[in-house]
Amino acid sequence: MKVLKFGGTSVGKPERMHSVAKLISSPDPKIVVLSAVSGTTNALVDISNKLSNKDSKGAEEAIANLFGPYKSFVDELYSTEAGKAKGHAIVKTYHDLIRSYVGKADFGDKETRLFLAQGEIISTNLFQEYLVEQGYSSALLPALDFMKTDADSEPMLDYIETKLNEQLAKFPNKHLYITQGYVCLNSDGEVDNLKRGGSDYTATLIGAALRMEEIQIWTDIDGMHNNDPRIVKRTFPIPEISFDEAAELAYFGAKILHPTCIRPAQVRKVPVRLLNTMQPEQKGTVINNTPSDRDITAIAAKDGITAIKIKSSRMLLAHGFLRKVFEIFENYKTSVDMITTSEVAVSLTIDDAKNLDQIVKELKEFSIVEVDMDQTIICVVGNFGKEKTGIGKRLFDAMETIPVRMISYGGSSSNISILINGGNKNEALNALNEKLFFHAEKV
Ligand code: ASP
Ligand code: MG
């Protein structure tokens, strides 16, 4: 069995839903996870904010703006009168539900979470009805019947496995199941969600829970690219990448999959394939546990980094200095990303500079501190085992004309990080791309 997830743009227009139906028409068994129609979740956030602020008039307006366009959506989605009538009835149900909260005394977090779930509930109900109209034999599985998080908001994989199997057993003759992304129950049994963009997470949880053959994430990009296509011209989709490499890339800005989403699939060894709804015949990218024999897989960048250099003459031959430094970061719950040290100084980077002033003040009590804002981490991901030679040379050759502030190599065997001035990012990404992917001399 496979699980296939389609995001907001993939179901954002009636004709896109038609394409999704075609893509899932093969007879092999599958669970299809859908996001809300694009724009819907944002609108629901906005309506919830207005109701929380007792702005009934604004909320009414926003509700009308959200549901207005669903009329033509329904008219274009279905081809029969019976289908259209059912579609309009679905939209009316959720429109009425949401409107019934206007003017209610207290609208809080619980109600907001209930509202946010409605986008996926609407899209899946409309889609399921479309499949019925088109003669597909599919079943709608409510995510609230199997998707659950614990008191720490962590998904309960074993619970999901048990409940999902129970749900599937109710429809022994079906091969096609539709369900909502993003939506879940929390530990209090209330309607909740897996955080914005959480439909991917739903898909990887389902695939992992049932130890499926494959998890497919369908978007409008042809997989993970070797470099940022917005900045670098000659990029290409990576056919195969390991979970570790994908997690490094996701953290460093490749927007395609959140690192937490990859975890369940990695733990239960289910490959994740990234595919493009616009070009379904393309292979996309498969993320799996097979380490590649390639040296370099991809390059990514993370902006808005702050570098802090902490120097102490007393660090020479002293112990306990690093503990003192890191304790300060820990006290301010600020995570440190890159670290480099010399005998008398340590340089490190942080992403969240909210408590920078306080941190610097405390560091200055025992050291000389230098801060550089607007730095960029360039992360080169690949297979840099201990025995590899020559990679450093190629990297430095590419960076020949670009000032390098920090380098971190050896922390993990799949990542080399370089810190540069944010202003040099485009030049660095392009130079590295040419040198590492197109003029790679044999090493
Ligand atoms: N609809 C939710 C959101 O927009 C979840 C998702 O699309 O993945 O955040
Ligand atoms: Mg979305």
mmCIF file of N, CA and C in Angstrom, residues 310-323 325-326 339-347 366-367:
data_model
loop_
_atom_site.group_PDB
_atom_site.id
_atom_site.type_symbol
_atom_site.label_atom_id
_atom_site.label_comp_id
_atom_site.label_asym_id
_atom_site.label_seq_id
_atom_site.Cartn_x
_atom_site.Cartn_y
_atom_site.Cartn_z
ATOM 1 N N ILE A 310 33.777 34.782 20.861
ATOM 2 C CA ILE A 310 33.999 34.952 22.291
ATOM 3 C C ILE A 310 35.463 34.627 22.573
ATOM 4 N N LYS A 311 36.190 35.642 23.053
ATOM 5 C CA LYS A 311 37.635 35.478 23.184
ATOM 6 C C LYS A 311 38.030 35.685 24.630
ATOM 7 N N SER A 312 38.895 34.810 25.094
ATOM 8 C CA SER A 312 39.363 34.988 26.457
ATOM 9 C C SER A 312 40.802 34.549 26.540
ATOM 10 N N SER A 313 41.640 35.427 27.048
ATOM 11 C CA SER A 313 43.043 35.039 27.161
ATOM 12 C C SER A 313 43.157 33.890 28.159
ATOM 13 N N ARG A 314 42.199 33.835 29.062
ATOM 14 C CA ARG A 314 42.250 32.794 30.082
ATOM 15 C C ARG A 314 41.791 31.421 29.568
ATOM 16 N N MET A 315 41.310 31.395 28.304
ATOM 17 C CA MET A 315 40.899 30.100 27.776
ATOM 18 C C MET A 315 42.119 29.211 27.561
ATOM 19 N N LEU A 316 43.260 29.891 27.340
ATOM 20 C CA LEU A 316 44.495 29.151 27.107
ATOM 21 C C LEU A 316 44.739 28.177 28.255
ATOM 22 N N LEU A 317 44.739 26.912 27.931
ATOM 23 C CA LEU A 317 44.993 25.845 28.905
ATOM 24 C C LEU A 317 43.968 25.793 30.057
ATOM 25 N N ALA A 318 42.891 26.544 29.944
ATOM 26 C CA ALA A 318 41.905 26.524 31.034
ATOM 27 C C ALA A 318 40.828 25.498 30.708
ATOM 28 N N HIS A 319 40.188 24.998 31.722
ATOM 29 C CA HIS A 319 39.038 24.150 31.436
ATOM 30 C C HIS A 319 37.793 24.812 32.018
ATOM 31 N N GLY A 320 36.644 24.406 31.510
ATOM 32 C CA GLY A 320 35.405 24.979 32.024
ATOM 33 C C GLY A 320 34.923 26.222 31.272
ATOM 34 N N PHE A 321 35.770 26.726 30.354
ATOM 35 C CA PHE A 321 35.385 27.945 29.625
ATOM 36 C C PHE A 321 34.168 27.680 28.733
ATOM 37 N N LEU A 322 34.216 26.587 27.988
ATOM 38 C CA LEU A 322 33.106 26.298 27.074
ATOM 39 C C LEU A 322 31.814 26.056 27.844
ATOM 40 N N ARG A 323 31.940 25.399 28.988
ATOM 41 C CA ARG A 323 30.731 25.159 29.770
ATOM 42 C C ARG A 323 30.090 26.488 30.159
ATOM 43 N N VAL A 325 30.335 29.338 28.677
ATOM 44 C CA VAL A 325 29.764 29.982 27.491
ATOM 45 C C VAL A 325 28.404 29.360 27.163
ATOM 46 N N PHE A 326 28.379 28.044 27.090
ATOM 47 C CA PHE A 326 27.147 27.396 26.631
ATOM 48 C C PHE A 326 26.018 27.462 27.656
ATOM 49 N N ILE A 339 29.739 25.830 15.418
ATOM 50 C CA ILE A 339 30.749 26.163 16.416
ATOM 51 C C ILE A 339 32.125 25.942 15.802
ATOM 52 N N THR A 340 33.032 26.886 16.017
ATOM 53 C CA THR A 340 34.440 26.612 15.701
ATOM 54 C C THR A 340 35.271 27.141 16.859
ATOM 55 N N THR A 341 36.365 26.477 17.137
ATOM 56 C CA THR A 341 37.166 26.951 18.268
ATOM 57 C C THR A 341 38.635 27.037 17.894
ATOM 58 N N SER A 342 39.329 27.899 18.621
ATOM 59 C CA SER A 342 40.782 27.901 18.596
ATOM 60 C C SER A 342 41.193 27.809 20.059
ATOM 61 N N GLU A 343 42.443 27.898 20.332
ATOM 62 C CA GLU A 343 42.865 27.747 21.725
ATOM 63 C C GLU A 343 42.403 28.920 22.593
ATOM 64 N N VAL A 344 42.208 30.090 21.983
ATOM 65 C CA VAL A 344 41.844 31.245 22.816
ATOM 66 C C VAL A 344 40.463 31.817 22.520
ATOM 67 N N ALA A 345 39.787 31.288 21.537
ATOM 68 C CA ALA A 345 38.489 31.873 21.212
ATOM 69 C C ALA A 345 37.543 30.818 20.674
ATOM 70 N N VAL A 346 36.258 31.106 20.801
ATOM 71 C CA VAL A 346 35.266 30.240 20.188
ATOM 72 C C VAL A 346 34.300 31.123 19.400
ATOM 73 N N SER A 347 33.978 30.697 18.193
ATOM 74 C CA SER A 347 32.986 31.402 17.386
ATOM 75 C C SER A 347 31.789 30.492 17.251
ATOM 76 N N PHE A 366 33.200 37.849 31.231
ATOM 77 C CA PHE A 366 34.462 37.100 31.313
ATOM 78 C C PHE A 366 35.188 36.970 29.976
ATOM 79 N N SER A 367 34.736 37.717 28.948
ATOM 80 C CA SER A 367 35.441 37.595 27.664
ATOM 81 C C SER A 367 35.224 38.825 26.779
#
